[in-house]
Short mmCIF file of C-alpha atoms and ligand atoms in Angstrom, two decimals:
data_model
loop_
_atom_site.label_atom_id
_atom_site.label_comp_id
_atom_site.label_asym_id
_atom_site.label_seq_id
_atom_site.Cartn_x
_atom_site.Cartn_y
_atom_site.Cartn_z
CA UNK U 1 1.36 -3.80 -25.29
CA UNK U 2 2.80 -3.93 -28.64
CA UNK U 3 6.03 -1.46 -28.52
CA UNK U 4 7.35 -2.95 -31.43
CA UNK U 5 5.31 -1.19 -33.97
CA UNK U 6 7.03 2.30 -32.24
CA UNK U 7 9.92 3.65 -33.77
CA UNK U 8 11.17 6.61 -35.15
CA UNK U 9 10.16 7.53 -38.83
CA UNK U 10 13.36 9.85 -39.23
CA UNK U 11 16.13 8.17 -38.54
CA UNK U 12 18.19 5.42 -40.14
CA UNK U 13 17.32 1.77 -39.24
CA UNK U 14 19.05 -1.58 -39.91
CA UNK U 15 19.21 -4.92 -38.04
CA UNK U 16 16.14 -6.16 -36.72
CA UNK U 17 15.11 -4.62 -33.26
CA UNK U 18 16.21 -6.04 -30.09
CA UNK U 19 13.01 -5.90 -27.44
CA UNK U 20 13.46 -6.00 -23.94
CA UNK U 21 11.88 -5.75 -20.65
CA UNK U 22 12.32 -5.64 -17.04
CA UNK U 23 10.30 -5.47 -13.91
CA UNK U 24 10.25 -3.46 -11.15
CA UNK U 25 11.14 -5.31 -7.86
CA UNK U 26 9.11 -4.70 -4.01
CA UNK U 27 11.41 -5.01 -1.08
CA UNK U 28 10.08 -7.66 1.06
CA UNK U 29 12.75 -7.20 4.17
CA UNK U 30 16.30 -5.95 4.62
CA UNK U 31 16.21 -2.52 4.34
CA UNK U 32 19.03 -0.54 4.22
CA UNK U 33 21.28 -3.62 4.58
CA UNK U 34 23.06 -4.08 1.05
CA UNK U 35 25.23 -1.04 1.30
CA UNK U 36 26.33 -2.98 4.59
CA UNK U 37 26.89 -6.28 3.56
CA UNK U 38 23.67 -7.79 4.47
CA UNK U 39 20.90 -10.15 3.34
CA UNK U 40 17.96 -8.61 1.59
CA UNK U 41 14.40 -10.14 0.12
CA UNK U 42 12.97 -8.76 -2.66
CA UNK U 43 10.47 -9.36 -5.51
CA UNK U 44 10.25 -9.11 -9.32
CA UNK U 45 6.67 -7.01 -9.44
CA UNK U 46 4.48 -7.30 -12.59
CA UNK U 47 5.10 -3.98 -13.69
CA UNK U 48 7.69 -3.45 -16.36
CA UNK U 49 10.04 -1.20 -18.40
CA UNK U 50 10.06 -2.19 -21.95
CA UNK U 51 12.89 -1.16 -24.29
CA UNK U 52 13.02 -1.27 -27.85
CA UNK U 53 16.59 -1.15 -29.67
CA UNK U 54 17.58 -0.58 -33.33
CA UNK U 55 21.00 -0.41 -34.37
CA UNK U 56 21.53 2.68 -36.42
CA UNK U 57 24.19 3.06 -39.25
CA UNK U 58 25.67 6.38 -38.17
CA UNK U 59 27.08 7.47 -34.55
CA UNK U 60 24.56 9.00 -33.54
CA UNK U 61 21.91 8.03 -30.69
CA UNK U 62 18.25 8.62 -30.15
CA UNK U 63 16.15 8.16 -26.79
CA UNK U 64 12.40 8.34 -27.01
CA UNK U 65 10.16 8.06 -24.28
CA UNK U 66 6.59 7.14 -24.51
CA UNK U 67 5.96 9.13 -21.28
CA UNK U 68 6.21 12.73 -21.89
CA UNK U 69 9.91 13.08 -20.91
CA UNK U 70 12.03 14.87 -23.40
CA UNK U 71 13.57 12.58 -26.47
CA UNK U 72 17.24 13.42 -26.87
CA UNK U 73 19.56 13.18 -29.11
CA UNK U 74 23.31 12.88 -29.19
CA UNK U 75 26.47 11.51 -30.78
CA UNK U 76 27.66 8.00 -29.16
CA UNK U 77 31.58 9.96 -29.00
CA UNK U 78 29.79 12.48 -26.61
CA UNK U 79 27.92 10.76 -24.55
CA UNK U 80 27.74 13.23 -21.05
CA UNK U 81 25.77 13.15 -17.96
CA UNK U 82 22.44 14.90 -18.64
CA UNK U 83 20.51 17.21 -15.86
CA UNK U 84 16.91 18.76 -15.55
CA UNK U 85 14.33 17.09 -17.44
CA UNK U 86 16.57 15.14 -19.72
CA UNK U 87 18.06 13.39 -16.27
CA UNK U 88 15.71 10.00 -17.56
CA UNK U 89 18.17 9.17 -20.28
CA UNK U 90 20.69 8.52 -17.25
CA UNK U 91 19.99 5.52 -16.72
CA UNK U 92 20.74 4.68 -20.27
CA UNK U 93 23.82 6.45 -20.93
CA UNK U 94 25.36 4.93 -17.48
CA UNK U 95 24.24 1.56 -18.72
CA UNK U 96 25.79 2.61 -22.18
CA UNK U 97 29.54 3.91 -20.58
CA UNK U 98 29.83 1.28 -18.05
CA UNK U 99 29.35 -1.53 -20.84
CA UNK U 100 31.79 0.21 -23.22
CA UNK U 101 34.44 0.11 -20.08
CA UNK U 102 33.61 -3.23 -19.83
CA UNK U 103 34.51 -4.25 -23.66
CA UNK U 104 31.69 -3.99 -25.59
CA UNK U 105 31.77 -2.38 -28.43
CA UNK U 106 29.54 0.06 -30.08
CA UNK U 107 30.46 0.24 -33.96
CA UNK U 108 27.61 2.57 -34.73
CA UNK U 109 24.21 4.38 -32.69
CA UNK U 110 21.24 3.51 -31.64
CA UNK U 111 17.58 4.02 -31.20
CA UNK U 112 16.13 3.34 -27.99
CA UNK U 113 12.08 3.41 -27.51
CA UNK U 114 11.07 3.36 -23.59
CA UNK U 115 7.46 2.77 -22.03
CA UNK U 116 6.50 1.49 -18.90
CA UNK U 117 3.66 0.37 -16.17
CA UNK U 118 6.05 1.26 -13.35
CA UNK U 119 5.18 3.88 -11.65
CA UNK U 120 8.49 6.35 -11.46
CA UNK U 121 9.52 7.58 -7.99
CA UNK U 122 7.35 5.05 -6.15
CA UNK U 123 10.12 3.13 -4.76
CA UNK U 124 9.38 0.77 -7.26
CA UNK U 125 12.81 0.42 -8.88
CA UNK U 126 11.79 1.67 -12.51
CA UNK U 127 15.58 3.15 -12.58
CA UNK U 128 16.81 -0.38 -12.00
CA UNK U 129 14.09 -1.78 -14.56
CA UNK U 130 15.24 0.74 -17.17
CA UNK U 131 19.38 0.02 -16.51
CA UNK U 132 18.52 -3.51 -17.07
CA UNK U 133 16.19 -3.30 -19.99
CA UNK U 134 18.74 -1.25 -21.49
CA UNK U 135 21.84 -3.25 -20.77
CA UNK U 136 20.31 -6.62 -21.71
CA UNK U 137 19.12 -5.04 -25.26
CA UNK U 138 22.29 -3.18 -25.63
CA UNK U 139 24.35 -6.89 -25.10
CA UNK U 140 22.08 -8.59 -27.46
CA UNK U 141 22.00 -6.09 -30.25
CA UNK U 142 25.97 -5.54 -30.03
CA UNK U 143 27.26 -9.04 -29.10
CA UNK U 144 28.15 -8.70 -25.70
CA UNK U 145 27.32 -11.73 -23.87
CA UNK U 146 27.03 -10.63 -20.56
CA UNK U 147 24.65 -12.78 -18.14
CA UNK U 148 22.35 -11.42 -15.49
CA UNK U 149 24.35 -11.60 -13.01
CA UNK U 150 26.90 -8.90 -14.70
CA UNK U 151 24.29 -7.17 -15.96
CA UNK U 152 22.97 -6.51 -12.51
CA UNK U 153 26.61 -5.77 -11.05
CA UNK U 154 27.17 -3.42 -14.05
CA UNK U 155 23.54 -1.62 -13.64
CA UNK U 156 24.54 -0.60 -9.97
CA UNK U 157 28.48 0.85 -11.18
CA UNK U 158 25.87 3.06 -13.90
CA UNK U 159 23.85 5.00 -10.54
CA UNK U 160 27.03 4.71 -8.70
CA UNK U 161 29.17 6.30 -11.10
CA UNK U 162 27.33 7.50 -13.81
CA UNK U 163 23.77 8.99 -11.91
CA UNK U 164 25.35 9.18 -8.65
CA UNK U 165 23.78 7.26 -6.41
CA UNK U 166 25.41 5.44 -3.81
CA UNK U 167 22.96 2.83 -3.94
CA UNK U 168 23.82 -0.95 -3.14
CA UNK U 169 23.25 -4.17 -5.13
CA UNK U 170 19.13 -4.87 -4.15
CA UNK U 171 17.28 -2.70 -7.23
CA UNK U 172 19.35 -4.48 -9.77
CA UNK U 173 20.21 -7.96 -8.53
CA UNK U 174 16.59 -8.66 -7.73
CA UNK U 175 15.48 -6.85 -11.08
CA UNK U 176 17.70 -9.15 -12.89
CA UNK U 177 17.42 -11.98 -10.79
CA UNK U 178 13.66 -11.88 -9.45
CA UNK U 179 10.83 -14.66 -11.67
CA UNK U 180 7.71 -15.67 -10.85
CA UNK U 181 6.76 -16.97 -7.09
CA UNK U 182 9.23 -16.25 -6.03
CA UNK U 183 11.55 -14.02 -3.63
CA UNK U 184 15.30 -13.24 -4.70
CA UNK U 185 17.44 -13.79 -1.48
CA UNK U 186 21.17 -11.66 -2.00
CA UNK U 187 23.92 -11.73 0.51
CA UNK U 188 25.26 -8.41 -0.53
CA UNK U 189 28.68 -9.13 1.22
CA UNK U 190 29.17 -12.07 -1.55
CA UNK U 191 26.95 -10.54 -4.22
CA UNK U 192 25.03 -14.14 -4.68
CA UNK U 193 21.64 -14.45 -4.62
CA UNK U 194 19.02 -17.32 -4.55
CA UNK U 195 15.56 -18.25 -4.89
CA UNK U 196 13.16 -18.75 -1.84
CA UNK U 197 9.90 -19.77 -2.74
CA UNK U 198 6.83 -17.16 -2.46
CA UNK U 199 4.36 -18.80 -0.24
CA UNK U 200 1.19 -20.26 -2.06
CA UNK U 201 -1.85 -18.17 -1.66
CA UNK U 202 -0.33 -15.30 -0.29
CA UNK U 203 -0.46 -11.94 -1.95
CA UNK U 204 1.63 -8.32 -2.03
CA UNK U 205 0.11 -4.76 -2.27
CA UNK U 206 1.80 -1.55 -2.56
CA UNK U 207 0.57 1.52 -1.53
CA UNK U 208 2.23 4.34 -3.09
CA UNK U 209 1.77 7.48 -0.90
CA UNK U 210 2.53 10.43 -4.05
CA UNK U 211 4.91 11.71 -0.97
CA UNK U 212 7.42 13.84 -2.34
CA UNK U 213 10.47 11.75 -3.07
CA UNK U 214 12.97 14.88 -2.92
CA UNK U 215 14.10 14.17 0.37
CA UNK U 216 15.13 10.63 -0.47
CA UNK U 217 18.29 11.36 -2.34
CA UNK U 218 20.19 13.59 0.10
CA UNK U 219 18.39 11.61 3.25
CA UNK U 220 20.02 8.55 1.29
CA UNK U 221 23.37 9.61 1.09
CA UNK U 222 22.80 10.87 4.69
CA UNK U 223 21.84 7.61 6.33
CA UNK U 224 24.60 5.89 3.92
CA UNK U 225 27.56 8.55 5.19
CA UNK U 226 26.28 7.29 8.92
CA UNK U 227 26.06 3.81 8.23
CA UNK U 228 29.97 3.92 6.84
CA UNK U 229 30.15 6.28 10.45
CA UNK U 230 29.20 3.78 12.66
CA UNK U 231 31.28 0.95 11.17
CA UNK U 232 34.55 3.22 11.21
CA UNK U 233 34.08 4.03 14.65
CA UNK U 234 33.19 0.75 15.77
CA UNK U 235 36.22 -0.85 14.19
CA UNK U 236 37.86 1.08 16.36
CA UNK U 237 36.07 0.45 19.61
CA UNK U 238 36.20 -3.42 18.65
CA UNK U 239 39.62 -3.71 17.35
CA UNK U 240 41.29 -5.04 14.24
CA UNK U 241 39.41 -8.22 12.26
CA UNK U 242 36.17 -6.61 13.61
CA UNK U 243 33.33 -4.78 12.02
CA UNK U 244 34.82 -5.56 8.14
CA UNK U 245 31.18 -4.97 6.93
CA UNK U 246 28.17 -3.24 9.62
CA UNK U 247 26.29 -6.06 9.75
CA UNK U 248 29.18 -7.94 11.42
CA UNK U 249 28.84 -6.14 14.62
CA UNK U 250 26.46 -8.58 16.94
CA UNK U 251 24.02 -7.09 18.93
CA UNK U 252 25.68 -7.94 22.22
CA UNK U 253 28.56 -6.38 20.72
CA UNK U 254 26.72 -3.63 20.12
CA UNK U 255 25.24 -2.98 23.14
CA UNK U 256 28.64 -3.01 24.86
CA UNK U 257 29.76 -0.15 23.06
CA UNK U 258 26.72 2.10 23.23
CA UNK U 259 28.31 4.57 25.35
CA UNK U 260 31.21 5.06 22.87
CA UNK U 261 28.92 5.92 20.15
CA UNK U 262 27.17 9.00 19.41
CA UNK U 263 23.34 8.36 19.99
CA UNK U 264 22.62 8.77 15.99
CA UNK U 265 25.39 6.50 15.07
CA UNK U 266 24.13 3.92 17.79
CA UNK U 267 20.75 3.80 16.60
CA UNK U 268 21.69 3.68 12.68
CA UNK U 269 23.72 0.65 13.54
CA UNK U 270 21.53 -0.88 15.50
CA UNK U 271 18.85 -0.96 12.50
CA UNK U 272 20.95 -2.30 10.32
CA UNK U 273 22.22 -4.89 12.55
CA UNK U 274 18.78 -6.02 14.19
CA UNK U 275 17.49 -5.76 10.07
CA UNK U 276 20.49 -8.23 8.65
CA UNK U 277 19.50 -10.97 11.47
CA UNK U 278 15.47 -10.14 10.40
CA UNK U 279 16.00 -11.05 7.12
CA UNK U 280 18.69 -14.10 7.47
CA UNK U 281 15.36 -15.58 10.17
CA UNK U 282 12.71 -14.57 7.55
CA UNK U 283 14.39 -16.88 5.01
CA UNK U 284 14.58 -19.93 8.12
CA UNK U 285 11.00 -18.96 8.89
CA UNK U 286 9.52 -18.94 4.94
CA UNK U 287 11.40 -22.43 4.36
CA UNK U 288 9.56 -23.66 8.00
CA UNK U 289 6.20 -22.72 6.30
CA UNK U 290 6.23 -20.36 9.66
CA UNK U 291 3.97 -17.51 7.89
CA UNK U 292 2.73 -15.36 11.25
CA UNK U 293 5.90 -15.04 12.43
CA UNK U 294 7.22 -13.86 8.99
CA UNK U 295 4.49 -10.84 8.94
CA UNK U 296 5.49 -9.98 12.76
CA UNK U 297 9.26 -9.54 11.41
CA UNK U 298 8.17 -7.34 8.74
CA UNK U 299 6.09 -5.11 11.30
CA UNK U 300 9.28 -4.89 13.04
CA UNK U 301 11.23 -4.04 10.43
CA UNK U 302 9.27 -1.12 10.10
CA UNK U 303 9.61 -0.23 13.40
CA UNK U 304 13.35 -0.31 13.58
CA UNK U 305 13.11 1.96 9.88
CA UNK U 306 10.76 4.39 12.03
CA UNK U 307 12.67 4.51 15.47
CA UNK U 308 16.34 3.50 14.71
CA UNK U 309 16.76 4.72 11.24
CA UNK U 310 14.40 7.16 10.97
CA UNK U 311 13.70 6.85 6.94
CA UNK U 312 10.07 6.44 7.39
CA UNK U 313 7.02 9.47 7.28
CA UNK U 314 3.93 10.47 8.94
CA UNK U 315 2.10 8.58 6.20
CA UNK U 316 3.58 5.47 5.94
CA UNK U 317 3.42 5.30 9.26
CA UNK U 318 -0.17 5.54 9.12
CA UNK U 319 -0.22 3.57 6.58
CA UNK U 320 1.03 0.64 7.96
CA UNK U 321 -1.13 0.55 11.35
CA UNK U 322 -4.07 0.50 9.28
CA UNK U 323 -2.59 -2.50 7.91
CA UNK U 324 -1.88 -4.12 11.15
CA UNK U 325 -5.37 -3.55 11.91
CA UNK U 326 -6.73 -5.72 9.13
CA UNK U 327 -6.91 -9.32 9.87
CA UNK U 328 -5.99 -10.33 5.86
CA UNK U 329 -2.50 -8.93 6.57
CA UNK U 330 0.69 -10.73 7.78
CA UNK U 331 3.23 -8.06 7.77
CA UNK U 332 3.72 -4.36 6.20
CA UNK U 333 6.78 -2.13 6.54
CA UNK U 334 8.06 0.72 4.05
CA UNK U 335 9.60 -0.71 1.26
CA UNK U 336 12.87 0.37 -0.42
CA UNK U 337 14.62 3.61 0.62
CA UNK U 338 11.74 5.18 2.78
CA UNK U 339 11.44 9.18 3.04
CA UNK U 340 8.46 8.96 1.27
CA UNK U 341 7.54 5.93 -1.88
CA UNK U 342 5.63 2.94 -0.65
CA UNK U 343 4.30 0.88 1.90
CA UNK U 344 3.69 -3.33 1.13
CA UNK U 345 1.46 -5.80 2.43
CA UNK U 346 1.70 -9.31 2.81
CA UNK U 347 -1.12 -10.68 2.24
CA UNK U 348 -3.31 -13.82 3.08
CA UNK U 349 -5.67 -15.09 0.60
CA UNK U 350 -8.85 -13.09 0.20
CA UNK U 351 -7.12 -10.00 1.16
CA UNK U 352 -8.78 -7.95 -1.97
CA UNK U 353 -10.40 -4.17 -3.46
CA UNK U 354 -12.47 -3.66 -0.45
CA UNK U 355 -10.29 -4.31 2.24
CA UNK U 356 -7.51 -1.95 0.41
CA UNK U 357 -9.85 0.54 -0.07
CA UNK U 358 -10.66 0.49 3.63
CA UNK U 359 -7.09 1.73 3.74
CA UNK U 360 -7.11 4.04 0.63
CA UNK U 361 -10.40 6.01 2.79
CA UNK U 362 -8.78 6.24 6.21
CA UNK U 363 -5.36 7.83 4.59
CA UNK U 364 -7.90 10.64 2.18
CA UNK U 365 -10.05 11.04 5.63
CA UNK U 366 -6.28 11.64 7.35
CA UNK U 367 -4.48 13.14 4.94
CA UNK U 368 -6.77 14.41 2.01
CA UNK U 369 -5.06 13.14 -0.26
CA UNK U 370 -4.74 9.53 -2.82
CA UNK U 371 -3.42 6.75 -1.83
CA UNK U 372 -2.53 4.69 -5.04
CA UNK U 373 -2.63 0.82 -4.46
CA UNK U 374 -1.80 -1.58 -6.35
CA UNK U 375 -1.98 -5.79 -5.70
CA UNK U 376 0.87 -7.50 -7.30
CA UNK U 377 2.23 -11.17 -7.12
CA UNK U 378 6.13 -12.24 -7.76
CA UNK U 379 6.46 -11.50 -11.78
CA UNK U 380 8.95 -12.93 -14.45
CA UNK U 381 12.06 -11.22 -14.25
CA UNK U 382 14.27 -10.02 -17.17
CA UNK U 383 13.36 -10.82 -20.30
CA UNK U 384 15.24 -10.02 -23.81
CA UNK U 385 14.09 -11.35 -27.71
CA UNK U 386 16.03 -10.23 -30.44
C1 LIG Y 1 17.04 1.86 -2.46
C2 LIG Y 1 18.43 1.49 -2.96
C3 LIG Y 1 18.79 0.05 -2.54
C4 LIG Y 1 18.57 -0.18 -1.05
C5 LIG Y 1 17.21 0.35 -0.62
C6 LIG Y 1 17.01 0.33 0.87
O1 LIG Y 1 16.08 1.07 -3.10
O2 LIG Y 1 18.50 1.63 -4.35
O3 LIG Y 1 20.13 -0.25 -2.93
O4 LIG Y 1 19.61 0.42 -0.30
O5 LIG Y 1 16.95 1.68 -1.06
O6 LIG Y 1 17.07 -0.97 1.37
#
């Protein structure tokens, strides 16, 4: 895709343009564990946000979209939080105010060109991909130097404090982080990550369900509000030096304070708890070449999302016993913050079209309605030239 020949024929260009883009990322397991201080697996997919930034010679900023979101324009001493249909540029203004706290500075405007292959709203992380693309360009083009590692760090303070999502470190570290075959492990308590390889021959599917994603942001902050719940009250029923982060709390612990804790609170601790050990064994199990019992954690993992913290629908739901059904498939769960999005595979080799499509028919015969698929392997991560 050549996104370099796009720019805007009415505004004032200098330097050369800064290109950059960024994938979108699959969570393989850990879910809901990195606002908890948890492990989490996850996967640069090969579907990407590409930015293109120009340095301007006035103050002024320009965001263009190749989708048909709204351009906008503004003056780099006003930039402000933008609502309705101009919400997209977000992402970029966030990326644009945390930097400037951070140092960098922005002598004169900019034009920013977006397109993408990422779906939006599929769980996919194109919000991530987009904070990244924009803060790696945006470093390059002004002189900022910051590695991946801050980038990622700085990506999550934008939706935290600039879009207003409580979100934890996943979306960005393993945008940021994530290359080709391979998974991106992060410890979210220390914020490092590492690489575990992808197992050869092995595949990943998503299957997007077009489910409404409304729900996820205030069931997000919901199940967030609980999780910090659970840990208050059970630093209290465990005493002091306990419980610093959720995932702390051992299951035996657990279970010997079930009667002190509402039944909610109980159950949203005990995903998160059962889901931090899940993914610490997945890692044990993918370095022991132990590939079965890595798909029958990931069914699990589902299950605790469906029973424990309850982030899961109808349709992923049926989504993944279909895929349980299907001998090409190791393991499928919901991936990323549930309450609608996308369902993954892991895959053996062979799994193809057909045996997808087996799955796209059953959900239309269910629900009458598309289920969008699409086969992915892990991608190269975040790239910048400029
Ligand atoms: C979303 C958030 C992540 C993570 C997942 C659930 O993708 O952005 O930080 O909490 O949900 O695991």
């Amino acid at each position: 895709m050549d996104v370099t020949s796009k720019r805007s024929a009415t505004t004032p260009l200098d330097a050369s343009a800064v290109h950059a883009t960024a994938p979108g990322r699959v969570e393989f397991i850990g879910n809901h564990t990195d606002y908890n201080g948890g492990w989490v697996l996850g996967a640069t997919i090969d579907r990407r946000v590409e930015v293109v930034l120009r340095r301007r010679t006035d103050r002024g900023v320009r965001l263009e979209s190749e989708a048909s979101l709204p351009s906008l324009e503004l003056d780099l001493d006003r930039v402000e939080r933008q609502s309705g249909e101009q919400a997209w540029a977000n992402y970029v203004l966030g990326m644009v105010e945390v930097l400037r706290t951070e140092g960098l500075e922005l002598p004169e405007g900019f034009d920013l060109w977006v397109e993408s292959t990422l779906p939006v709203g599929a769980g996919l992380s194109s919000s991530a991909a987009l904070e990244l693309a924009t803060g790696a360009a945006l470093s390059t083009a002004y002189g900022g130097g910051f590695t991946r590692a801050e980038l990622a760090r700085l990506a999550r303070r934008a939706e935290n404090e600039f879009v207003g999502v409580p979100c934890g470190l996943l979306d960005q570290a393993v945008v940021a982080m994530g290359g080709a075959d391979r998974l991106v492990r992060l410890d979210a308590r220390t914020e490092e990550t590492s690489a575990v390889s992808f197992p050869s021959e092995t595949g990943l599917w998503i299957f997007r369900t077009h489910q409404a994603h409304a729900l996820s942001d205030s069931g997000y902050q919901e199940r967030f509000d609980e999780a910090r719940a659970a840990r208050d009250r059970l630093r209290e029923l465990l005493g002091p030096g306990e419980a610093e982060h959720l995932v702390d709390v051992t299951p035996a612990q657990l279970e010997a304070v079930q009667a002190d804790l509402p039944e909610r609170l109980y159950r949203r601790a005990r995903h998160v708890v059962t889901e931090h050990r899940r993914a610490e064994r997945v890692v044990e199990l993918l370095e022991a070449g132990e590939r079965e019992a890595v798909g029958q954690l990931l069914f699990e993992s589902h299950e605790s999302s469906r029973v424990d913290y309850e982030n899961s629908t109808e349709a992923l739901d049926f989504v993944v016993d279909r895929l349980k059904e299907q001998e090409g498939v190791l393991g499928a769960r919901l991936t990323g913050a549930g309450f609608g999005g996308a369902a993954m595979a892991w895959t053996r080799a062979g799994y193809g079209n057909a045996e997808a499509q087996n799955v796209v028919n059953a959900y239309a015969d269910r629900f009458g309605a598309e289920l969008e698929t699409l086969a992915c392997q892990p991608a190269s991560g975040l790239n910048v030239e400029g």
